Amino acid sequence: MEKSTMHSQASTPVPAHPLDTNLKMNRNVLGMLLFIGSESMFFLLLILAYVNFHNQYGIGEMAAWHLDVAKTGLFSIALFASSFTLWLSEKAHAKNSGMAIFWMTLTIVLGAIFICGQGLEYSDLIRENLTISRDLFGTTFFTLTGFHGFHVIIGLILLSVALWIMVRGKEHEITEAGLTCVSLYWHFVDVVWVAVFSVVYLWRFIK
């Protein structure tokens, strides 16, 4: 009887390195979280610098003169909405639903709307002769918002890669860990913009 049991256990296939996948997923997500943490410090320093200059040199008055809060608010809504559509894409992906591709595409479109809106804003400011080298406000404004815009572009590239993998079909399906990493990064970009928009555009109304 014991021999039969031992033979049965020996014949049962044992998955090779069953924990490898989970460990790899955890490492990927942990790596992204560490990266986000380091980038958060950069943004925090830039925001604190802006606040410091705002209080000491009165750049808030220049912001009130040059910035169109309503217009920026409109394309900011697109960025905020993209976090929701990405969440819907994740949910659909978990259910193996084809809607994951639709929601991912919409996320990219909303992110692109934000970048286009920021580009138009920069164009208007430059026509007003406000550049990064003109004065303290120009330097702090373009540095802070430009650094964030750069991260949005990186996020759009990551989202596009994820979409491309999804479109290729089940054989090349994006892993849950991969989608989680992309999602964490994009939500981070959105949260940072909440802080940037509040400090740069809404500060004079809050103060």
Coordinates of N, CA and C in Angstrom, one line a residue:
M1 N 0.8 -1.2 0.0 CA 0.0 0.0 0.0 C 0.9 1.3 0.0
E2 N 1.9 1.2 0.9 CA 2.8 2.4 0.9 C 3.6 2.5 -0.4
K3 N 4.0 1.4 -1.0 CA 4.7 1.5 -2.3 C 3.8 2.1 -3.3
S4 N 2.5 1.7 -3.3 CA 1.5 2.2 -4.3 C 1.4 3.7 -4.1
T5 N 1.3 4.2 -2.8 CA 1.2 5.6 -2.6 C 2.4 6.4 -3.0
M6 N 3.6 5.8 -2.7 CA 4.8 6.5 -3.1 C 4.9 6.5 -4.6
H7 N 4.5 5.4 -5.3 CA 4.6 5.4 -6.8 C 3.6 6.5 -7.3
S8 N 2.4 6.6 -6.7 CA 1.5 7.6 -7.2 C 2.0 9.0 -7.0
Q9 N 2.7 9.3 -5.9 CA 3.2 10.6 -5.7 C 4.4 10.9 -6.6
A10 N 5.1 9.9 -6.9 CA 6.3 10.1 -7.8 C 5.9 10.3 -9.2
S11 N 4.7 9.7 -9.6 CA 4.3 9.9 -11.0 C 3.5 11.2 -11.2
T12 N 3.1 11.9 -10.1 CA 2.4 13.1 -10.2 C 3.4 14.2 -10.7
P13 N 3.1 14.9 -11.8 CA 4.1 15.9 -12.3 C 4.1 17.1 -11.3
V14 N 5.3 17.5 -11.0 CA 5.5 18.7 -10.1 C 5.9 19.9 -10.9
P15 N 5.2 21.0 -10.9 CA 5.6 22.1 -11.7 C 7.0 22.6 -11.3
A16 N 7.7 22.9 -12.4 CA 9.1 23.4 -12.2 C 9.1 24.8 -11.7
H17 N 9.7 25.0 -10.5 CA 9.8 26.3 -9.9 C 8.5 27.0 -9.8
P18 N 7.5 26.5 -9.0 CA 6.2 27.0 -9.0 C 6.1 28.5 -8.5
L19 N 7.1 28.9 -7.7 CA 7.1 30.3 -7.2 C 7.8 31.3 -8.1
D20 N 8.5 30.8 -9.1 CA 9.3 31.7 -10.0 C 8.4 32.8 -10.5
T21 N 7.2 32.5 -11.1 CA 6.4 33.5 -11.7 C 6.0 34.5 -10.7
N22 N 5.5 34.1 -9.5 CA 5.1 35.1 -8.5 C 6.2 35.9 -8.0
L23 N 7.4 35.4 -7.9 CA 8.5 36.1 -7.4 C 8.9 37.2 -8.5
K24 N 8.8 36.7 -9.7 CA 9.2 37.7 -10.8 C 8.2 38.8 -10.9
M25 N 6.9 38.5 -10.7 CA 5.8 39.5 -10.7 C 6.1 40.5 -9.6
N26 N 6.4 40.0 -8.4 CA 6.6 40.8 -7.2 C 7.8 41.7 -7.4
R27 N 8.8 41.2 -8.0 CA 10.0 42.0 -8.3 C 9.7 43.1 -9.3
N28 N 9.0 42.8 -10.3 CA 8.6 43.8 -11.3 C 7.8 44.9 -10.7
V29 N 6.8 44.6 -9.9 CA 6.0 45.6 -9.3 C 6.8 46.4 -8.2
L30 N 7.6 45.7 -7.5 CA 8.4 46.3 -6.5 C 9.4 47.3 -7.1
G31 N 10.0 46.9 -8.3 CA 10.9 47.8 -9.0 C 10.2 49.0 -9.5
M32 N 8.9 48.9 -10.0 CA 8.2 50.1 -10.4 C 7.8 51.0 -9.2
L33 N 7.5 50.4 -8.1 CA 7.2 51.2 -6.9 C 8.4 52.0 -6.4
L34 N 9.5 51.3 -6.5 CA 10.8 52.0 -6.1 C 11.1 53.2 -7.0
F35 N 10.9 52.9 -8.3 CA 11.1 54.0 -9.3 C 10.1 55.1 -9.1
I36 N 8.9 54.8 -8.8 CA 7.9 55.9 -8.6 C 8.2 56.7 -7.3
G37 N 8.8 55.9 -6.3 CA 9.2 56.6 -5.1 C 10.3 57.6 -5.3
S38 N 11.3 57.2 -6.2 CA 12.4 58.1 -6.5 C 11.9 59.3 -7.3
E39 N 11.0 59.1 -8.3 CA 10.5 60.2 -9.1 C 9.6 61.1 -8.2
S40 N 9.0 60.6 -7.2 CA 8.1 61.4 -6.3 C 9.0 62.4 -5.6
M41 N 10.2 62.0 -5.3 CA 11.1 63.0 -4.6 C 11.5 64.1 -5.5
F42 N 11.7 63.8 -6.8 CA 12.0 64.9 -7.7 C 10.9 65.9 -7.8
F43 N 9.7 65.3 -8.0 CA 8.5 66.2 -8.1 C 8.3 67.0 -6.8
L44 N 8.5 66.4 -5.7 CA 8.3 67.1 -4.4 C 9.2 68.3 -4.3
L45 N 10.5 68.1 -4.7 CA 11.5 69.1 -4.6 C 11.1 70.3 -5.6
L46 N 10.6 69.9 -6.8 CA 10.2 71.0 -7.7 C 9.0 71.8 -7.2
I47 N 8.0 71.0 -6.6 CA 6.8 71.7 -6.1 C 7.2 72.6 -4.9
L48 N 8.0 72.1 -4.0 CA 8.5 72.9 -2.9 C 9.2 74.2 -3.3
A49 N 10.0 74.0 -4.4 CA 10.7 75.2 -4.9 C 9.8 76.2 -5.5
Y50 N 8.8 75.7 -6.2 CA 7.7 76.6 -6.7 C 7.0 77.4 -5.6
V51 N 6.6 76.6 -4.6 CA 5.9 77.2 -3.5 C 6.8 78.3 -2.8
N52 N 8.1 77.9 -2.6 CA 9.0 78.9 -2.0 C 9.1 80.2 -2.7
F53 N 9.3 80.0 -4.1 CA 9.4 81.2 -4.9 C 8.1 82.0 -4.9
H54 N 7.0 81.2 -4.9 CA 5.7 81.9 -4.9 C 5.5 82.8 -3.7
N55 N 6.0 82.3 -2.5 CA 5.8 83.1 -1.3 C 6.8 84.2 -1.2
Q56 N 8.0 84.0 -1.7 CA 9.1 85.0 -1.6 C 9.1 86.1 -2.7
Y57 N 8.8 85.7 -3.9 CA 8.9 86.6 -5.0 C 7.6 87.0 -5.7
G58 N 6.5 86.5 -5.1 CA 5.2 86.9 -5.7 C 5.0 86.4 -7.1
I59 N 5.5 85.2 -7.4 CA 5.2 84.7 -8.8 C 3.8 84.3 -9.0
G60 N 3.0 84.3 -7.9 CA 1.6 84.0 -8.0 C 0.9 85.0 -8.9
E61 N 1.3 86.3 -8.7 CA 0.6 87.3 -9.5 C 0.9 87.1 -11.0
M62 N 2.1 86.7 -11.3 CA 2.5 86.4 -12.7 C 1.7 85.2 -13.3
A63 N 1.5 84.2 -12.4 CA 0.7 83.1 -12.8 C -0.8 83.5 -13.1
A64 N -1.3 84.3 -12.2 CA -2.7 84.8 -12.5 C -2.8 85.6 -13.8
W65 N -1.7 86.3 -14.1 CA -1.7 87.1 -15.3 C -1.7 86.2 -16.6
H66 N -0.8 85.2 -16.6 CA -0.6 84.4 -17.8 C -1.4 83.2 -18.0
L67 N -1.8 82.5 -16.9 CA -2.3 81.2 -17.0 C -3.9 81.2 -17.1
D68 N -4.4 80.4 -18.0 CA -5.8 80.2 -18.2 C -6.3 79.0 -17.4
V69 N -6.8 79.1 -16.2 CA -7.2 78.0 -15.4 C -8.3 77.2 -16.0
A70 N -9.3 77.8 -16.6 CA -10.4 77.1 -17.2 C -9.9 76.2 -18.4
K71 N -9.1 76.8 -19.2 CA -8.6 76.0 -20.4 C -7.8 74.8 -19.9
T72 N -6.9 75.0 -19.0 CA -6.0 74.0 -18.5 C -6.9 72.9 -17.7
G73 N -7.9 73.4 -17.1 CA -8.8 72.5 -16.3 C -9.5 71.5 -17.3
L74 N -9.8 72.0 -18.5 CA -10.5 71.1 -19.4 C -9.6 69.9 -19.9
F75 N -8.4 70.2 -20.3 CA -7.6 69.1 -20.7 C -7.0 68.3 -19.5
S76 N -7.1 68.9 -18.3 CA -6.7 68.1 -17.1 C -7.8 67.1 -16.8
I77 N -9.0 67.4 -17.1 CA -10.1 66.4 -16.9 C -9.9 65.2 -17.7
A78 N -9.3 65.4 -18.9 CA -9.0 64.2 -19.8 C -8.0 63.3 -19.2
L79 N -7.0 63.9 -18.5 CA -6.0 63.1 -17.9 C -6.5 62.4 -16.7
F80 N -7.4 63.1 -15.9 CA -8.0 62.4 -14.7 C -8.9 61.3 -15.1
A81 N -9.6 61.5 -16.2 CA -10.5 60.5 -16.7 C -9.8 59.2 -17.2
S82 N -8.6 59.4 -17.7 CA -7.8 58.3 -18.2 C -7.4 57.3 -17.2
S83 N -7.3 57.7 -15.9 CA -7.1 56.8 -14.8 C -8.3 55.8 -14.7
F84 N -9.5 56.4 -14.8 CA -10.7 55.5 -14.7 C -10.7 54.5 -15.9
T85 N -10.5 55.0 -17.1 CA -10.5 54.1 -18.3 C -9.5 53.1 -18.2
L86 N -8.3 53.4 -17.7 CA -7.3 52.4 -17.5 C -7.7 51.3 -16.5
W87 N -8.3 51.8 -15.4 CA -8.9 50.8 -14.4 C -9.9 49.9 -15.1
L88 N -10.7 50.4 -15.9 CA -11.7 49.6 -16.7 C -11.0 48.6 -17.6
S89 N -9.9 49.0 -18.2 CA -9.1 48.1 -19.1 C -8.5 47.0 -18.3
E90 N -8.0 47.3 -17.1 CA -7.5 46.3 -16.2 C -8.5 45.2 -15.8
K91 N -9.7 45.7 -15.5 CA -10.8 44.8 -15.1 C -11.2 43.9 -16.2
A92 N -11.3 44.5 -17.4 CA -11.7 43.8 -18.6 C -10.6 42.7 -19.0
H93 N -9.3 43.1 -18.8 CA -8.2 42.2 -19.1 C -8.2 41.0 -18.1
A94 N -8.6 41.3 -16.9 CA -8.6 40.2 -15.9 C -9.7 39.2 -16.3
K95 N -10.8 39.6 -17.0 CA -11.9 38.8 -17.4 C -11.7 38.2 -18.8
N96 N -10.5 38.5 -19.4 CA -10.2 38.1 -20.8 C -11.2 38.7 -21.8
S97 N -11.7 39.9 -21.5 CA -12.6 40.6 -22.3 C -11.9 41.4 -23.4
G98 N -12.5 41.4 -24.6 CA -12.0 42.3 -25.7 C -12.1 43.7 -25.4
M99 N -13.0 44.1 -24.4 CA -13.1 45.5 -24.0 C -11.9 46.1 -23.5
A100 N -10.9 45.2 -23.0 CA -9.7 45.8 -22.5 C -8.9 46.6 -23.5
I101 N -9.0 46.2 -24.8 CA -8.4 46.9 -25.9 C -9.1 48.3 -26.1
F102 N -10.4 48.3 -26.0 CA -11.1 49.5 -26.2 C -10.8 50.5 -25.1
W103 N -10.8 50.1 -23.9 CA -10.5 51.0 -22.8 C -9.1 51.5 -22.8
M104 N -8.2 50.6 -23.2 CA -6.8 51.0 -23.2 C -6.6 52.0 -24.3
T105 N -7.2 51.8 -25.5 CA -7.2 52.8 -26.6 C -7.7 54.2 -26.1
L106 N -8.8 54.1 -25.4 CA -9.4 55.4 -24.9 C -8.5 56.1 -23.9
T107 N -7.8 55.3 -23.1 CA -6.9 55.9 -22.1 C -5.8 56.6 -22.9
I108 N -5.3 56.0 -23.9 CA -4.2 56.6 -24.7 C -4.7 57.9 -25.4
V109 N -5.9 57.9 -25.9 CA -6.5 59.1 -26.5 C -6.6 60.2 -25.5
L110 N -7.1 59.9 -24.3 CA -7.3 60.9 -23.3 C -5.9 61.5 -22.9
G111 N -4.9 60.6 -22.7 CA -3.6 61.1 -22.4 C -3.0 62.0 -23.5
A112 N -3.3 61.6 -24.7 CA -2.8 62.5 -25.9 C -3.5 63.8 -25.9
I113 N -4.8 63.8 -25.5 CA -5.5 65.1 -25.5 C -4.8 66.0 -24.4
F114 N -4.4 65.5 -23.3 CA -3.8 66.3 -22.3 C -2.5 66.9 -22.8
I115 N -1.7 66.0 -23.5 CA -0.4 66.5 -24.0 C -0.6 67.6 -25.1
C116 N -1.6 67.4 -26.0 CA -1.9 68.4 -27.0 C -2.3 69.7 -26.3
G117 N -3.2 69.6 -25.3 CA -3.6 70.8 -24.6 C -2.4 71.5 -23.9
Q118 N -1.5 70.8 -23.4 CA -0.3 71.4 -22.8 C 0.5 72.0 -23.8
G119 N 0.6 71.4 -25.0 CA 1.4 72.0 -26.1 C 0.8 73.3 -26.5
L120 N -0.5 73.3 -26.6 CA -1.2 74.6 -27.0 C -1.0 75.7 -26.0
E121 N -1.0 75.3 -24.7 CA -0.8 76.3 -23.7 C 0.6 76.8 -23.8
Y122 N 1.6 76.0 -24.0 CA 3.0 76.4 -24.1 C 3.1 77.4 -25.3
S123 N 2.4 77.0 -26.4 CA 2.4 77.9 -27.6 C 1.9 79.3 -27.3
D124 N 0.8 79.3 -26.6 CA 0.2 80.6 -26.2 C 1.1 81.4 -25.3
L125 N 1.7 80.8 -24.4 CA 2.6 81.5 -23.5 C 3.9 82.0 -24.2
I126 N 4.4 81.2 -25.1 CA 5.6 81.7 -25.9 C 5.2 82.9 -26.7
R127 N 4.0 82.9 -27.3 CA 3.5 84.0 -28.1 C 3.4 85.3 -27.2
E128 N 3.2 85.1 -25.9 CA 3.2 86.2 -25.0 C 4.6 86.6 -24.5
N129 N 5.6 85.9 -25.1 CA 7.0 86.2 -24.8 C 7.3 85.6 -23.4
L130 N 6.6 84.6 -22.9 CA 6.9 84.0 -21.7 C 7.6 82.7 -22.0
T131 N 8.9 82.6 -21.7 CA 9.7 81.4 -22.0 C 10.4 81.0 -20.7
I132 N 11.1 79.8 -20.7 CA 11.7 79.3 -19.6 C 12.8 80.2 -19.1
S133 N 13.4 81.0 -19.9 CA 14.5 81.8 -19.5 C 14.1 83.3 -19.3
R134 N 12.9 83.6 -19.4 CA 12.5 85.0 -19.3 C 12.6 85.6 -17.9
D135 N 12.0 84.8 -16.9 CA 12.0 85.3 -15.5 C 11.8 84.0 -14.6
L136 N 11.7 84.3 -13.3 CA 11.6 83.2 -12.3 C 10.4 82.4 -12.5
F137 N 9.3 83.1 -12.8 CA 8.0 82.3 -13.1 C 8.1 81.4 -14.3
G138 N 8.7 81.9 -15.4 CA 8.8 81.1 -16.5 C 9.7 79.9 -16.3
T139 N 10.8 80.1 -15.5 CA 11.7 79.0 -15.2 C 11.0 77.9 -14.4
T140 N 10.3 78.3 -13.3 CA 9.7 77.4 -12.4 C 8.5 76.7 -13.1
F141 N 7.7 77.5 -13.8 CA 6.5 76.9 -14.5 C 6.9 75.9 -15.5
F142 N 7.8 76.2 -16.5 CA 8.1 75.3 -17.5 C 8.9 74.1 -17.0
T143 N 9.7 74.3 -16.0 CA 10.5 73.2 -15.4 C 9.5 72.2 -14.8
L144 N 8.6 72.6 -14.0 CA 7.7 71.8 -13.2 C 6.7 71.1 -14.2
T145 N 6.0 71.9 -15.0 CA 5.0 71.3 -15.9 C 5.6 70.5 -17.0
G146 N 6.8 70.9 -17.5 CA 7.5 70.2 -18.5 C 8.0 68.9 -18.0
F147 N 8.5 68.8 -16.8 CA 9.0 67.5 -16.2 C 7.8 66.6 -16.1
H148 N 6.6 67.1 -15.7 CA 5.5 66.2 -15.7 C 5.0 65.8 -17.1
G149 N 5.0 66.7 -18.0 CA 4.6 66.4 -19.4 C 5.5 65.3 -20.0
F150 N 6.8 65.3 -19.6 CA 7.8 64.3 -20.1 C 7.3 62.9 -19.5
H151 N 6.9 62.9 -18.3 CA 6.5 61.6 -17.7 C 5.2 61.1 -18.3
V152 N 4.3 62.1 -18.7 CA 3.1 61.7 -19.4 C 3.4 61.0 -20.7
I153 N 4.4 61.6 -21.5 CA 4.8 61.0 -22.8 C 5.4 59.6 -22.6
I154 N 6.2 59.4 -21.5 CA 6.7 58.1 -21.2 C 5.6 57.1 -20.9
G155 N 4.6 57.6 -20.2 CA 3.4 56.8 -19.9 C 2.6 56.4 -21.1
L156 N 2.5 57.3 -22.0 CA 1.8 57.0 -23.3 C 2.5 56.0 -24.1
I157 N 3.8 56.0 -24.1 CA 4.6 55.0 -24.8 C 4.4 53.6 -24.1
L158 N 4.4 53.6 -22.8 CA 4.2 52.3 -22.1 C 2.8 51.8 -22.4
L159 N 1.8 52.7 -22.3 CA 0.4 52.3 -22.6 C 0.3 51.8 -24.1
S160 N 1.0 52.4 -25.0 CA 0.9 52.0 -26.4 C 1.6 50.6 -26.6
V161 N 2.6 50.4 -25.9 CA 3.3 49.0 -25.9 C 2.3 48.0 -25.4
A162 N 1.6 48.3 -24.2 CA 0.7 47.4 -23.7 C -0.5 47.1 -24.6
L163 N -1.0 48.1 -25.3 CA -2.0 48.0 -26.3 C -1.6 47.1 -27.4
W164 N -0.4 47.4 -27.9 CA 0.2 46.6 -29.0 C 0.2 45.1 -28.7
I165 N 0.7 44.8 -27.5 CA 0.7 43.4 -27.0 C -0.7 42.8 -26.9
M166 N -1.6 43.6 -26.4 CA -3.0 43.1 -26.4 C -3.6 42.8 -27.8
V167 N -3.3 43.7 -28.7 CA -3.9 43.5 -30.0 C -3.3 42.3 -30.7
R168 N -2.0 41.9 -30.4 CA -1.4 40.8 -31.0 C -2.1 39.5 -30.7
G169 N -2.9 39.4 -29.6 CA -3.7 38.2 -29.3 C -3.2 37.5 -28.1
K170 N -3.9 36.4 -27.9 CA -3.6 35.6 -26.6 C -2.2 35.0 -26.6
E171 N -1.6 34.7 -27.7 CA -0.3 34.1 -27.8 C 0.7 35.0 -27.2
H172 N 0.5 36.3 -27.3 CA 1.5 37.3 -26.8 C 0.8 38.2 -25.8
E173 N -0.1 37.6 -25.0 CA -0.8 38.4 -24.0 C 0.0 39.0 -23.0
I174 N -0.3 40.3 -22.7 CA 0.5 41.0 -21.7 C 0.3 40.3 -20.3
T175 N 1.3 40.2 -19.5 CA 1.1 39.6 -18.2 C 0.4 40.5 -17.2
E176 N -0.1 40.0 -16.2 CA -0.8 40.8 -15.2 C 0.2 41.7 -14.5
A177 N 1.4 41.2 -14.2 CA 2.4 42.1 -13.6 C 2.8 43.2 -14.5
G178 N 2.9 43.0 -15.8 CA 3.3 44.0 -16.7 C 2.2 45.1 -16.8
L179 N 1.0 44.7 -16.8 CA -0.1 45.7 -16.9 C -0.2 46.4 -15.5
T180 N 0.0 45.7 -14.5 CA 0.0 46.4 -13.1 C 1.1 47.5 -13.1
C181 N 2.3 47.2 -13.6 CA 3.4 48.2 -13.6 C 3.0 49.4 -14.4
V182 N 2.5 49.2 -15.6 CA 2.1 50.3 -16.4 C 1.0 51.1 -15.7
S183 N 0.1 50.4 -15.1 CA -1.0 51.1 -14.4 C -0.5 51.9 -13.3
L184 N 0.4 51.4 -12.5 CA 0.9 52.1 -11.3 C 1.6 53.4 -11.8
Y185 N 2.3 53.3 -12.9 CA 3.0 54.5 -13.4 C 2.0 55.5 -13.8
W186 N 1.0 55.1 -14.6 CA 0.0 56.1 -15.1 C -0.7 56.8 -14.0
H187 N -1.2 56.0 -13.0 CA -1.9 56.6 -11.9 C -1.0 57.5 -11.1
F188 N 0.3 57.2 -11.0 CA 1.3 58.1 -10.4 C 1.3 59.5 -11.1
V189 N 1.4 59.4 -12.5 CA 1.4 60.6 -13.3 C 0.2 61.4 -13.0
D190 N -1.0 60.8 -12.9 CA -2.2 61.5 -12.7 C -2.2 62.2 -11.3
V191 N -1.8 61.4 -10.3 CA -1.8 62.0 -8.9 C -0.8 63.2 -8.8
V192 N 0.3 63.1 -9.5 CA 1.3 64.2 -9.5 C 0.6 65.4 -10.1
W193 N -0.2 65.2 -11.2 CA -0.8 66.4 -11.8 C -1.8 67.1 -10.9
V194 N -2.5 66.3 -10.1 CA -3.4 66.9 -9.1 C -2.6 67.9 -8.2
A195 N -1.4 67.5 -7.8 CA -0.6 68.4 -6.9 C -0.1 69.6 -7.7
V196 N 0.4 69.3 -8.9 CA 0.9 70.4 -9.7 C -0.2 71.4 -10.1
F197 N -1.3 70.9 -10.6 CA -2.4 71.8 -10.9 C -2.9 72.6 -9.8
S198 N -2.9 72.0 -8.6 CA -3.4 72.7 -7.4 C -2.4 73.8 -7.0
V199 N -1.1 73.5 -7.1 CA -0.1 74.5 -6.6 C 0.0 75.6 -7.7
V200 N 0.1 75.2 -8.9 CA 0.5 76.2 -10.0 C -0.8 77.0 -10.4
Y201 N -1.9 76.3 -10.6 CA -3.1 77.0 -11.1 C -4.1 77.5 -10.1
L202 N -4.2 76.7 -9.0 CA -5.3 77.0 -8.1 C -4.8 77.7 -6.8
W203 N -3.5 77.8 -6.6 CA -3.0 78.3 -5.4 C -3.6 79.7 -5.0
R204 N -3.7 80.6 -6.0 CA -4.1 81.9 -5.7 C -5.6 81.9 -5.3
F205 N -6.4 80.9 -5.6 CA -7.8 80.8 -5.2 C -7.9 80.2 -3.8
I206 N -7.0 79.3 -3.5 CA -7.0 78.6 -2.2 C -6.4 79.5 -1.1
K207 N -5.4 80.3 -1.5 CA -4.7 81.1 -0.5 C -5.6 82.1 0.2

